[in-house]
C-alpha cells in the first residue's frame, strides 16, 4: 500500500521560491577584485535567475545541457547555480586552478555547451579556449572591465531577457549540477548531483546538530564554488534565509577578518590552511578584531591540527570539524561533541573534536578490511565506506572507475580511518599517503598535527621516502613561523612524547612554503617527487 | 539526464539505525499510571523493535497490513511506531477518547488486522470489541496488571521472538502510518503517511529555524501519539538522538512541572489548554520549580492567547507557536521571529509571535477567495491552502471528500486566515467557527485571546448564536480563575479598547468548564448546541 501524500518533487525551485518570498531583503554580499563589496538581495536575485533561465532556454538550452562556469565566489555565480538547473540544464563549475589542459579535458568530457566566465578570468579561458567548443560564452563584469572582443556580455543577456518565466516541471532525480574531483591520481572524475540530493543535503546542513544554518546566520563561504558547490552553502543559505558572504577571488587573512567583523559573520567555512593564516594574523594582532557574537568556524577539506582548534577557541572562533568529499556533496560527518561528553576533561574533548565526527542523519558508514568489516574500537583501521541519498552512485562516463564502489553499492572513500565506540571517525590518511614502514602503517596526518602543535611550527607535511630496508620512512617538511628557529633534534624530542621511535620521521627539512592543490590541500605528490632522493644524514654528519 | 546519486530510500529504518548506533544510551522515559517512571535506552528499544517486527511477520503480517494501537504515550507505543512499518506494515493509532462506536467505525474503515492495547485501556476496548474483527490482540502491561482472560501478552510475544531480524526492503513511498482526523463534522477521515513523508518531516523538525530538535534536547511530548503521531516527535527524537519524555496517561499541571524539572526538559510540546493549566500552577506557586536552563514550549493545535505567551516568557518558558493539521504531518508553519525583527518593540514582537508563523522549508501556502488568490497584506482573509512533500494528497477510501483538494492539487485547510507581508499566517477561525454578523465576519479566536488576557479570566470560548436581525451574533463562554469575580460590563469595557462595538459579544456567560475535543481543543459544536436558545438580556433586565 502506498502512502497518500503529495508527490512533491524536491527541487531547487523550492529553495529559490522560499528565499524570495520570505527573505526578499536578505543579502548576498560579494567581495570584488578591487576590495569593494557589492550587494544583492534574494528578491532581486530570484528575478535575475528567471531572466537568466529564460535567456539560456532562448539560447537553445535543452534538458540536461551543461552550462559551465569559470568564476570566483560571487553573486552572479549563485545566479547560474539556480538558473541552469531551473531551466532544465546542469550547472558545471570549472576548477580554474587546474592546468589549462586539464580544464579543457574536463569541459570536453562533460560536453559543456555554454560558458559563463568572469572578466578577470578571461585570460585563463584564453589559455584553453582553442581546445573547447562552447557555443556561446558570456562574460560577467565582475571587476567592471569591458567585455573582451569576440565575447558576449552577461549583463546584456539578462537585460534583453525577461523575468516573466515559469520554471519547467522537473523530476527530483534529474541532474542539477556537476563537479569534478580534483584527483591527485588519474584523470578528474565527474560527480553529477540531482535536485533531490542537493535539497536533502541543504536540509541536513540546516539541522541543529549538523551546521545549524538559520535565518539568523551570516555565512562566509570560503570554499570555492567550483569545489563541491562551496560545500552546498549557496543552496543552503537561501533555503534558510541566511545572509551569504562570498569572498570573491582571494584575499588576505586580514581582509577576511575585517569583513567578518564588519558584516557580522556568525559562521565561516573553509579549509584548515585558511585558518592557519587567520590564526597567524590574530597572533600578530590579538586585539585587532571584535566580533559581535560567537563565531562558528566550519573546517573541512582536511583535518585541522588540534592546536588550531584550541587556539581559534581562545579567539572566540569555535571550530566545527566536518568531513566530506566531492562524492558526498560533501557533508557526511560532523565532529560536534555529544551532550554526554559535556563533563569530559578539556583534553579529551579536544581530542574528540579533532576527529572527523559521526555521520549526519541518513548517511551510513562502515570500515572495510580485506577480511571484512572492522569493529568500531578506535584502533582497527580500515577503508571508510559511505552510503546515503546524497552520495554519488557512479562517476560521469567513467566505467574504469567502477571499482570505487563496493559490489553492494557503498562508495569507497580511499581514506584509511578508525571509528571509536561513540561513532567518531578518525581519518588516518588517504590510503596513498599512509607510510608503510616495515609492515606497520604510520599516519602522516597524526605526525603533521602533532608537529603543528609546536609553537615554532606554522605548517608541516609528512611524506613517505623510499627506503631499502623499511620500504618507506617518514620525512617531515616544515614551515616555521616568522622569526622562529628550531633544531630537528628538538622536534624529534617534541614528537617522542607521543610517538614510538619507529614512527618518528627520519628527517626534518625546513622550507618557505608547502605546495598546495587547487583547493588548498597539501600537494604531497609534488613533495614526494621533490624529496625522492633525500637521504638521512649519516650519524657522523649529525655529530658535526 | 539523471543525477548519478545513490537511490537510497528515505525510510524509518534510517532513523532507528542511527539512534541505536550513535545514541544507544539515550533514554525514552515513560510516566506510568502509578506515577513512577520507566526508562528504556534507544539501543535496547531497537532490539525490542526487531523482536516485535519479527513477531508481527510471524503472526502473518503482510505488506501494507494495519497494526492498530489503543495506547497512551509511552515507550511500548514507540516500539510499535517503528516495528509495524519496518515489518512492511502500517501503524494505526486509534484515538481512545472518541466514542466507542466511532473507534469501531474507524478501525473497520482502516481494515485493521491486529491490535496492541494498554492494560489500562482494556475496558475501553471492551466497549467496542464486538464491532471489530482483530485477528490477534496483544496487551501491554503498562500498569503491570495481569493480562485479561482471552487476551495475549505483548511481553510474551516479544520474549518468544528474536532480535535476529533483517528489515525487508521498503520503497520510500510505501505507507508507514495512518492517523484519522478528529473532524467535528462528518465521519473521521484517514490520512496515510509514507516513510518518505515521515523522514522528511523529521528532518524539518530538526532544522534550527523549525523546532531545532538536537541531541542536546530532552523533549516532553504531550500531544497524544494517536493525534498526528504526537506531532512527529517519536520519530524526530530518535533521528536527532534527543531524550524523549512521554507523559503516559494524563497528569496534573503540577506533575508535568515536576517531571520537567527533574528530567531537565529543554522543549515541551502541547496544546494551549495544557499550558493554561501550567500557567495557573505557576501563578499559584511562582517559586515552585527551577529549570536547568531555558525551556522552549512548542504550542500547536490551537492558537495560544498572546497573554499566555507573555506570561510563560516571564517564567522562563519560551513559547514557539507552530501550526499544522493531521493532514500536514503536522508541521507546516512556525511562528519564530526573523532576525530583522529583533529590534522591534515588545508589543509588535508578541503580536507576531502569536500568529501561526511562516512556512517551513518545502511547504507552500496560499490564500484563496472566490475571486482568486488573496494578497499577503495582513488584511484580506481567505481560505488557507497548502502543499508540500508531507501534505496529504487524499484521504483513505473517502472519495466523497475529494473536494478538500483544489483542482490543481492544493489541500484546502478549512481555516480562514490572513497573511502579512512578511509571510506570517494569522488564522482567524475555522471557516465554520467564524461568526457571520450582518454581512461582516467576526473572528471568535481574536475575541477569545483578548478575553484570556484579562487577569480574572482563565479560559474563554466565543461562539455564534443565531440572530434574527444579524444572522449570527457572538456569545462569550467564560471560565474565571479560582476566587475571581468579574461583571460582564467590565469584560465588555475591556474588549472595547480593541474591538468595534458590533464585534463585541452580546453576552458573557460564566461556567466551570469548557467542553473539549478528544485532543483538548474547545468543543464549540457542543457549546453552540448548549446555548442555541440563549437570548441577550433585554435592556430593562440589564438595568435591574
PDB file of N, CA, C and O in Angstrom, chain B residues 177-234:
ATOM      1  N   UNK B 177       2.277   4.859   8.261  1.00  0.00           N
ATOM      2  CA  UNK B 177       1.406   5.171   9.387  1.00  0.00           C
ATOM      3  C   UNK B 177       0.085   5.748   8.914  1.00  0.00           C
ATOM      4  O   UNK B 177      -0.031   6.216   7.786  1.00  0.00           O
ATOM      5  N   UNK B 178      -0.881   5.703   9.794  1.00  0.00           N
ATOM      6  CA  UNK B 178      -2.226   6.154   9.464  1.00  0.00           C
ATOM      7  C   UNK B 178      -2.764   6.897  10.684  1.00  0.00           C
ATOM      8  O   UNK B 178      -2.628   6.414  11.811  1.00  0.00           O
ATOM      9  N   UNK B 179      -3.320   8.073  10.479  1.00  0.00           N
ATOM     10  CA  UNK B 179      -3.993   8.779  11.574  1.00  0.00           C
ATOM     11  C   UNK B 179      -5.304   9.306  11.036  1.00  0.00           C
ATOM     12  O   UNK B 179      -5.356   9.792   9.911  1.00  0.00           O
ATOM     13  N   UNK B 180      -6.349   9.224  11.845  1.00  0.00           N
ATOM     14  CA  UNK B 180      -7.625   9.771  11.423  1.00  0.00           C
ATOM     15  C   UNK B 180      -7.799  11.159  12.016  1.00  0.00           C
ATOM     16  O   UNK B 180      -7.391  11.428  13.142  1.00  0.00           O
ATOM     17  N   UNK B 181      -8.375  12.043  11.190  1.00  0.00           N
ATOM     18  CA  UNK B 181      -8.671  13.389  11.684  1.00  0.00           C
ATOM     19  C   UNK B 181      -9.815  13.251  12.682  1.00  0.00           C
ATOM     20  O   UNK B 181     -10.698  12.417  12.522  1.00  0.00           O
ATOM     21  N   UNK B 182      -9.800  14.078  13.699  1.00  0.00           N
ATOM     22  CA  UNK B 182     -10.909  14.072  14.654  1.00  0.00           C
ATOM     23  C   UNK B 182     -11.895  15.147  14.222  1.00  0.00           C
ATOM     24  O   UNK B 182     -12.147  16.100  14.935  1.00  0.00           O
ATOM     25  N   UNK B 183     -12.379  15.010  13.024  1.00  0.00           N
ATOM     26  CA  UNK B 183     -13.280  16.005  12.440  1.00  0.00           C
ATOM     27  C   UNK B 183     -14.507  16.203  13.304  1.00  0.00           C
ATOM     28  O   UNK B 183     -15.087  15.236  13.800  1.00  0.00           O
ATOM     29  N   UNK B 184     -14.919  17.457  13.502  1.00  0.00           N
ATOM     30  CA  UNK B 184     -16.113  17.714  14.304  1.00  0.00           C
ATOM     31  C   UNK B 184     -17.361  17.620  13.439  1.00  0.00           C
ATOM     32  O   UNK B 184     -18.457  17.607  13.948  1.00  0.00           O
ATOM     33  N   UNK B 185     -17.184  17.578  12.142  1.00  0.00           N
ATOM     34  CA  UNK B 185     -18.339  17.361  11.259  1.00  0.00           C
ATOM     35  C   UNK B 185     -18.058  16.131  10.410  1.00  0.00           C
ATOM     36  O   UNK B 185     -16.933  15.910   9.973  1.00  0.00           O
ATOM     37  N   UNK B 186     -19.049  15.349  10.189  1.00  0.00           N
ATOM     38  CA  UNK B 186     -18.905  14.174   9.319  1.00  0.00           C
ATOM     39  C   UNK B 186     -18.049  13.116   9.971  1.00  0.00           C
ATOM     40  O   UNK B 186     -17.607  13.236  11.111  1.00  0.00           O
ATOM     41  N   UNK B 187     -17.832  12.030   9.234  1.00  0.00           N
ATOM     42  CA  UNK B 187     -17.032  10.927   9.719  1.00  0.00           C
ATOM     43  C   UNK B 187     -15.554  11.292   9.752  1.00  0.00           C
ATOM     44  O   UNK B 187     -15.093  12.108   8.961  1.00  0.00           O
ATOM     45  N   UNK B 188     -14.820  10.654  10.647  1.00  0.00           N
ATOM     46  CA  UNK B 188     -13.364  10.822  10.669  1.00  0.00           C
ATOM     47  C   UNK B 188     -12.785  10.337   9.343  1.00  0.00           C
ATOM     48  O   UNK B 188     -13.288   9.382   8.754  1.00  0.00           O
ATOM     49  N   UNK B 189     -11.707  10.986   8.918  1.00  0.00           N
ATOM     50  CA  UNK B 189     -11.062  10.630   7.654  1.00  0.00           C
ATOM     51  C   UNK B 189      -9.641  10.173   7.928  1.00  0.00           C
ATOM     52  O   UNK B 189      -8.961  10.738   8.780  1.00  0.00           O
ATOM     53  N   UNK B 190      -9.170   9.190   7.169  1.00  0.00           N
ATOM     54  CA  UNK B 190      -7.835   8.639   7.394  1.00  0.00           C
ATOM     55  C   UNK B 190      -6.769   9.286   6.533  1.00  0.00           C
ATOM     56  O   UNK B 190      -6.940   9.424   5.321  1.00  0.00           O
ATOM     57  N   UNK B 191      -5.676   9.700   7.176  1.00  0.00           N
ATOM     58  CA  UNK B 191      -4.508  10.215   6.456  1.00  0.00           C
ATOM     59  C   UNK B 191      -3.453   9.118   6.486  1.00  0.00           C
ATOM     60  O   UNK B 191      -3.229   8.507   7.538  1.00  0.00           O
ATOM     61  N   UNK B 192      -2.828   8.840   5.349  1.00  0.00           N
ATOM     62  CA  UNK B 192      -1.850   7.758   5.274  1.00  0.00           C
ATOM     63  C   UNK B 192      -0.471   8.331   4.980  1.00  0.00           C
ATOM     64  O   UNK B 192      -0.189   8.791   3.872  1.00  0.00           O
ATOM     65  N   UNK B 193       0.389   8.313   6.011  1.00  0.00           N
ATOM     66  CA  UNK B 193       1.748   8.835   5.871  1.00  0.00           C
ATOM     67  C   UNK B 193       2.638   7.796   5.202  1.00  0.00           C
ATOM     68  O   UNK B 193       2.500   6.596   5.447  1.00  0.00           O
ATOM     69  N   UNK B 194       3.599   8.261   4.425  1.00  0.00           N
ATOM     70  CA  UNK B 194       4.583   7.362   3.819  1.00  0.00           C
ATOM     71  C   UNK B 194       5.887   7.445   4.614  1.00  0.00           C
ATOM     72  O   UNK B 194       6.102   8.370   5.390  1.00  0.00           O
ATOM     73  N   UNK B 195       6.753   6.446   4.422  1.00  0.00           N
ATOM     74  CA  UNK B 195       8.094   6.531   5.019  1.00  0.00           C
ATOM     75  C   UNK B 195       8.766   7.847   4.636  1.00  0.00           C
ATOM     76  O   UNK B 195       9.323   8.548   5.476  1.00  0.00           O
ATOM     77  N   UNK B 196       8.682   8.174   3.352  1.00  0.00           N
ATOM     78  CA  UNK B 196       9.318   9.402   2.869  1.00  0.00           C
ATOM     79  C   UNK B 196       8.787  10.632   3.591  1.00  0.00           C
ATOM     80  O   UNK B 196       9.550  11.473   4.049  1.00  0.00           O
ATOM     81  N   UNK B 197       7.471  10.733   3.710  1.00  0.00           N
ATOM     82  CA  UNK B 197       6.911  11.949   4.322  1.00  0.00           C
ATOM     83  C   UNK B 197       7.314  12.048   5.791  1.00  0.00           C
ATOM     84  O   UNK B 197       7.609  13.132   6.285  1.00  0.00           O
ATOM     85  N   UNK B 198       7.374  10.914   6.488  1.00  0.00           N
ATOM     86  CA  UNK B 198       7.749  10.950   7.909  1.00  0.00           C
ATOM     87  C   UNK B 198       9.224  11.319   8.079  1.00  0.00           C
ATOM     88  O   UNK B 198       9.582  12.066   8.996  1.00  0.00           O
ATOM     89  N   UNK B 199      10.083  10.800   7.203  1.00  0.00           N
ATOM     90  CA  UNK B 199      11.517  11.118   7.313  1.00  0.00           C
ATOM     91  C   UNK B 199      11.770  12.591   6.996  1.00  0.00           C
ATOM     92  O   UNK B 199      12.481  13.289   7.730  1.00  0.00           O
ATOM     93  N   UNK B 200      11.166  13.084   5.919  1.00  0.00           N
ATOM     94  CA  UNK B 200      11.360  14.500   5.566  1.00  0.00           C
ATOM     95  C   UNK B 200      10.824  15.403   6.680  1.00  0.00           C
ATOM     96  O   UNK B 200      11.438  16.420   7.024  1.00  0.00           O
ATOM     97  N   UNK B 201       9.689  15.038   7.243  1.00  0.00           N
ATOM     98  CA  UNK B 201       9.090  15.827   8.314  1.00  0.00           C
ATOM     99  C   UNK B 201      10.008  15.860   9.533  1.00  0.00           C
ATOM    100  O   UNK B 201      10.189  16.906  10.172  1.00  0.00           O
ATOM    101  N   UNK B 202      10.625  14.731   9.851  1.00  0.00           N
ATOM    102  CA  UNK B 202      11.552  14.704  10.988  1.00  0.00           C
ATOM    103  C   UNK B 202      12.783  15.553  10.715  1.00  0.00           C
ATOM    104  O   UNK B 202      13.277  16.249  11.605  1.00  0.00           O
ATOM    105  N   UNK B 203      13.295  15.494   9.483  1.00  0.00           N
ATOM    106  CA  UNK B 203      14.430  16.359   9.146  1.00  0.00           C
ATOM    107  C   UNK B 203      14.050  17.820   9.363  1.00  0.00           C
ATOM    108  O   UNK B 203      14.808  18.601   9.931  1.00  0.00           O
ATOM    109  N   UNK B 204      12.847  18.183   8.902  1.00  0.00           N
ATOM    110  CA  UNK B 204      12.403  19.575   9.056  1.00  0.00           C
ATOM    111  C   UNK B 204      12.328  19.946  10.541  1.00  0.00           C
ATOM    112  O   UNK B 204      12.735  21.032  10.940  1.00  0.00           O
ATOM    113  N   UNK B 205      11.827  19.023  11.368  1.00  0.00           N
ATOM    114  CA  UNK B 205      11.709  19.352  12.793  1.00  0.00           C
ATOM    115  C   UNK B 205      13.069  19.554  13.454  1.00  0.00           C
ATOM    116  O   UNK B 205      13.166  20.213  14.486  1.00  0.00           O
ATOM    117  N   UNK B 206      14.112  18.980  12.863  1.00  0.00           N
ATOM    118  CA  UNK B 206      15.475  19.166  13.408  1.00  0.00           C
ATOM    119  C   UNK B 206      16.140  20.447  12.898  1.00  0.00           C
ATOM    120  O   UNK B 206      17.205  20.809  13.379  1.00  0.00           O
ATOM    121  N   UNK B 207      15.541  21.106  11.914  1.00  0.00           N
ATOM    122  CA  UNK B 207      16.166  22.306  11.372  1.00  0.00           C
ATOM    123  C   UNK B 207      16.099  23.427  12.418  1.00  0.00           C
ATOM    124  O   UNK B 207      15.080  23.596  13.093  1.00  0.00           O
ATOM    125  N   UNK B 208      17.171  24.197  12.497  1.00  0.00           N
ATOM    126  CA  UNK B 208      17.306  25.192  13.563  1.00  0.00           C
ATOM    127  C   UNK B 208      16.130  26.158  13.614  1.00  0.00           C
ATOM    128  O   UNK B 208      15.649  26.489  14.692  1.00  0.00           O
ATOM    129  N   UNK B 209      15.644  26.607  12.475  1.00  0.00           N
ATOM    130  CA  UNK B 209      14.553  27.586  12.483  1.00  0.00           C
ATOM    131  C   UNK B 209      13.174  26.949  12.604  1.00  0.00           C
ATOM    132  O   UNK B 209      12.177  27.668  12.670  1.00  0.00           O
ATOM    133  N   UNK B 210      13.107  25.629  12.583  1.00  0.00           N
ATOM    134  CA  UNK B 210      11.802  24.986  12.781  1.00  0.00           C
ATOM    135  C   UNK B 210      11.703  24.666  14.274  1.00  0.00           C
ATOM    136  O   UNK B 210      11.492  25.565  15.061  1.00  0.00           O
ATOM    137  N   UNK B 211      11.900  23.417  14.673  1.00  0.00           N
ATOM    138  CA  UNK B 211      11.916  23.130  16.109  1.00  0.00           C
ATOM    139  C   UNK B 211      13.343  23.019  16.632  1.00  0.00           C
ATOM    140  O   UNK B 211      13.580  23.136  17.831  1.00  0.00           O
ATOM    141  N   UNK B 212      14.290  22.768  15.743  1.00  0.00           N
ATOM    142  CA  UNK B 212      15.693  22.691  16.165  1.00  0.00           C
ATOM    143  C   UNK B 212      15.957  21.561  17.147  1.00  0.00           C
ATOM    144  O   UNK B 212      16.809  21.679  18.027  1.00  0.00           O
ATOM    145  N   UNK B 213      15.244  20.445  16.988  1.00  0.00           N
ATOM    146  CA  UNK B 213      15.456  19.307  17.899  1.00  0.00           C
ATOM    147  C   UNK B 213      16.872  18.780  17.694  1.00  0.00           C
ATOM    148  O   UNK B 213      17.290  18.532  16.570  1.00  0.00           O
ATOM    149  N   UNK B 214      17.615  18.602  18.785  1.00  0.00           N
ATOM    150  CA  UNK B 214      19.005  18.176  18.693  1.00  0.00           C
ATOM    151  C   UNK B 214      19.301  17.143  19.761  1.00  0.00           C
ATOM    152  O   UNK B 214      18.475  16.888  20.644  1.00  0.00           O
ATOM    153  N   UNK B 215      20.510  16.560  19.667  1.00  0.00           N
ATOM    154  CA  UNK B 215      20.873  15.528  20.641  1.00  0.00           C
ATOM    155  C   UNK B 215      21.073  16.139  22.035  1.00  0.00           C
ATOM    156  O   UNK B 215      21.172  15.397  23.004  1.00  0.00           O
ATOM    157  N   UNK B 216      21.104  17.436  22.165  1.00  0.00           N
ATOM    158  CA  UNK B 216      21.181  18.059  23.492  1.00  0.00           C
ATOM    159  C   UNK B 216      19.805  18.201  24.132  1.00  0.00           C
ATOM    160  O   UNK B 216      19.718  18.625  25.283  1.00  0.00           O
ATOM    161  N   UNK B 217      18.766  17.899  23.392  1.00  0.00           N
ATOM    162  CA  UNK B 217      17.416  18.158  23.912  1.00  0.00           C
ATOM    163  C   UNK B 217      16.849  17.002  24.733  1.00  0.00           C
ATOM    164  O   UNK B 217      17.149  15.838  24.482  1.00  0.00           O
ATOM    165  N   UNK B 218      16.023  17.384  25.698  1.00  0.00           N
ATOM    166  CA  UNK B 218      15.110  16.450  26.355  1.00  0.00           C
ATOM    167  C   UNK B 218      13.711  16.955  26.038  1.00  0.00           C
ATOM    168  O   UNK B 218      13.336  18.063  26.422  1.00  0.00           O
ATOM    169  N   UNK B 219      12.969  16.135  25.285  1.00  0.00           N
ATOM    170  CA  UNK B 219      11.712  16.574  24.698  1.00  0.00           C
ATOM    171  C   UNK B 219      10.540  15.949  25.450  1.00  0.00           C
ATOM    172  O   UNK B 219      10.456  14.731  25.570  1.00  0.00           O
ATOM    173  N   UNK B 220       9.666  16.796  25.952  1.00  0.00           N
ATOM    174  CA  UNK B 220       8.436  16.303  26.586  1.00  0.00           C
ATOM    175  C   UNK B 220       7.316  16.402  25.556  1.00  0.00           C
ATOM    176  O   UNK B 220       6.952  17.496  25.126  1.00  0.00           O
ATOM    177  N   UNK B 221       6.812  15.248  25.149  1.00  0.00           N
ATOM    178  CA  UNK B 221       5.853  15.215  24.047  1.00  0.00           C
ATOM    179  C   UNK B 221       4.452  14.967  24.606  1.00  0.00           C
ATOM    180  O   UNK B 221       4.072  13.830  24.873  1.00  0.00           O
ATOM    181  N   UNK B 222       3.706  16.041  24.774  1.00  0.00           N
ATOM    182  CA  UNK B 222       2.399  15.947  25.437  1.00  0.00           C
ATOM    183  C   UNK B 222       1.254  15.649  24.484  1.00  0.00           C
ATOM    184  O   UNK B 222       0.211  15.149  24.905  1.00  0.00           O
ATOM    185  N   UNK B 223       1.433  15.965  23.204  1.00  0.00           N
ATOM    186  CA  UNK B 223       0.360  15.653  22.256  1.00  0.00           C
ATOM    187  C   UNK B 223       0.226  14.137  22.186  1.00  0.00           C
ATOM    188  O   UNK B 223       1.230  13.431  22.116  1.00  0.00           O
ATOM    189  N   UNK B 224      -0.997  13.616  22.228  1.00  0.00           N
ATOM    190  CA  UNK B 224      -1.161  12.161  22.224  1.00  0.00           C
ATOM    191  C   UNK B 224      -0.567  11.535  20.964  1.00  0.00           C
ATOM    192  O   UNK B 224      -0.601  12.132  19.895  1.00  0.00           O
ATOM    193  N   UNK B 225      -0.057  10.327  21.131  1.00  0.00           N
ATOM    194  CA  UNK B 225       0.518   9.640  19.978  1.00  0.00           C
ATOM    195  C   UNK B 225      -0.558   9.193  18.996  1.00  0.00           C
ATOM    196  O   UNK B 225      -0.245   8.789  17.888  1.00  0.00           O
ATOM    197  N   UNK B 226      -1.838   9.280  19.394  1.00  0.00           N
ATOM    198  CA  UNK B 226      -2.913   8.992  18.439  1.00  0.00           C
ATOM    199  C   UNK B 226      -3.387  10.262  17.755  1.00  0.00           C
ATOM    200  O   UNK B 226      -4.371  10.270  17.043  1.00  0.00           O
ATOM    201  N   UNK B 227      -2.682  11.361  17.981  1.00  0.00           N
ATOM    202  CA  UNK B 227      -3.033  12.623  17.347  1.00  0.00           C
ATOM    203  C   UNK B 227      -1.839  13.128  16.532  1.00  0.00           C
ATOM    204  O   UNK B 227      -0.898  13.697  17.077  1.00  0.00           O
ATOM    205  N   UNK B 228      -1.902  12.922  15.199  1.00  0.00           N
ATOM    206  CA  UNK B 228      -0.798  13.283  14.289  1.00  0.00           C
ATOM    207  C   UNK B 228       0.537  12.807  14.824  1.00  0.00           C
ATOM    208  O   UNK B 228       1.519  13.559  14.851  1.00  0.00           O
ATOM    209  N   UNK B 229       0.613  11.538  15.232  1.00  0.00           N
ATOM    210  CA  UNK B 229       1.888  10.958  15.669  1.00  0.00           C
ATOM    211  C   UNK B 229       2.580  11.768  16.752  1.00  0.00           C
ATOM    212  O   UNK B 229       3.812  11.873  16.769  1.00  0.00           O
ATOM    213  N   UNK B 230       1.800  12.325  17.676  1.00  0.00           N
ATOM    214  CA  UNK B 230       2.399  13.190  18.690  1.00  0.00           C
ATOM    215  C   UNK B 230       3.307  14.219  18.023  1.00  0.00           C
ATOM    216  O   UNK B 230       4.423  14.486  18.457  1.00  0.00           O
ATOM    217  N   UNK B 231       2.765  14.799  16.939  1.00  0.00           N
ATOM    218  CA  UNK B 231       3.445  15.836  16.168  1.00  0.00           C
ATOM    219  C   UNK B 231       4.757  15.350  15.557  1.00  0.00           C
ATOM    220  O   UNK B 231       5.678  16.134  15.314  1.00  0.00           O
ATOM    221  N   UNK B 232       4.871  14.061  15.359  1.00  0.00           N
ATOM    222  CA  UNK B 232       6.072  13.510  14.704  1.00  0.00           C
ATOM    223  C   UNK B 232       7.248  13.300  15.631  1.00  0.00           C
ATOM    224  O   UNK B 232       8.284  12.759  15.223  1.00  0.00           O
ATOM    225  N   UNK B 233       7.117  13.696  16.891  1.00  0.00           N
ATOM    226  CA  UNK B 233       8.281  13.676  17.788  1.00  0.00           C
ATOM    227  C   UNK B 233       8.822  12.276  18.084  1.00  0.00           C
ATOM    228  O   UNK B 233      10.039  12.128  18.261  1.00  0.00           O
ATOM    229  N   UNK B 234       7.973  11.223  18.151  1.00  0.00           N
ATOM    230  CA  UNK B 234       8.544   9.892  18.377  1.00  0.00           C
ATOM    231  C   UNK B 234       9.446   9.428  17.226  1.00  0.00           C
ATOM    232  O   UNK B 234      10.188   8.464  17.383  1.00  0.00           O
TER     233      UNK B 234
END
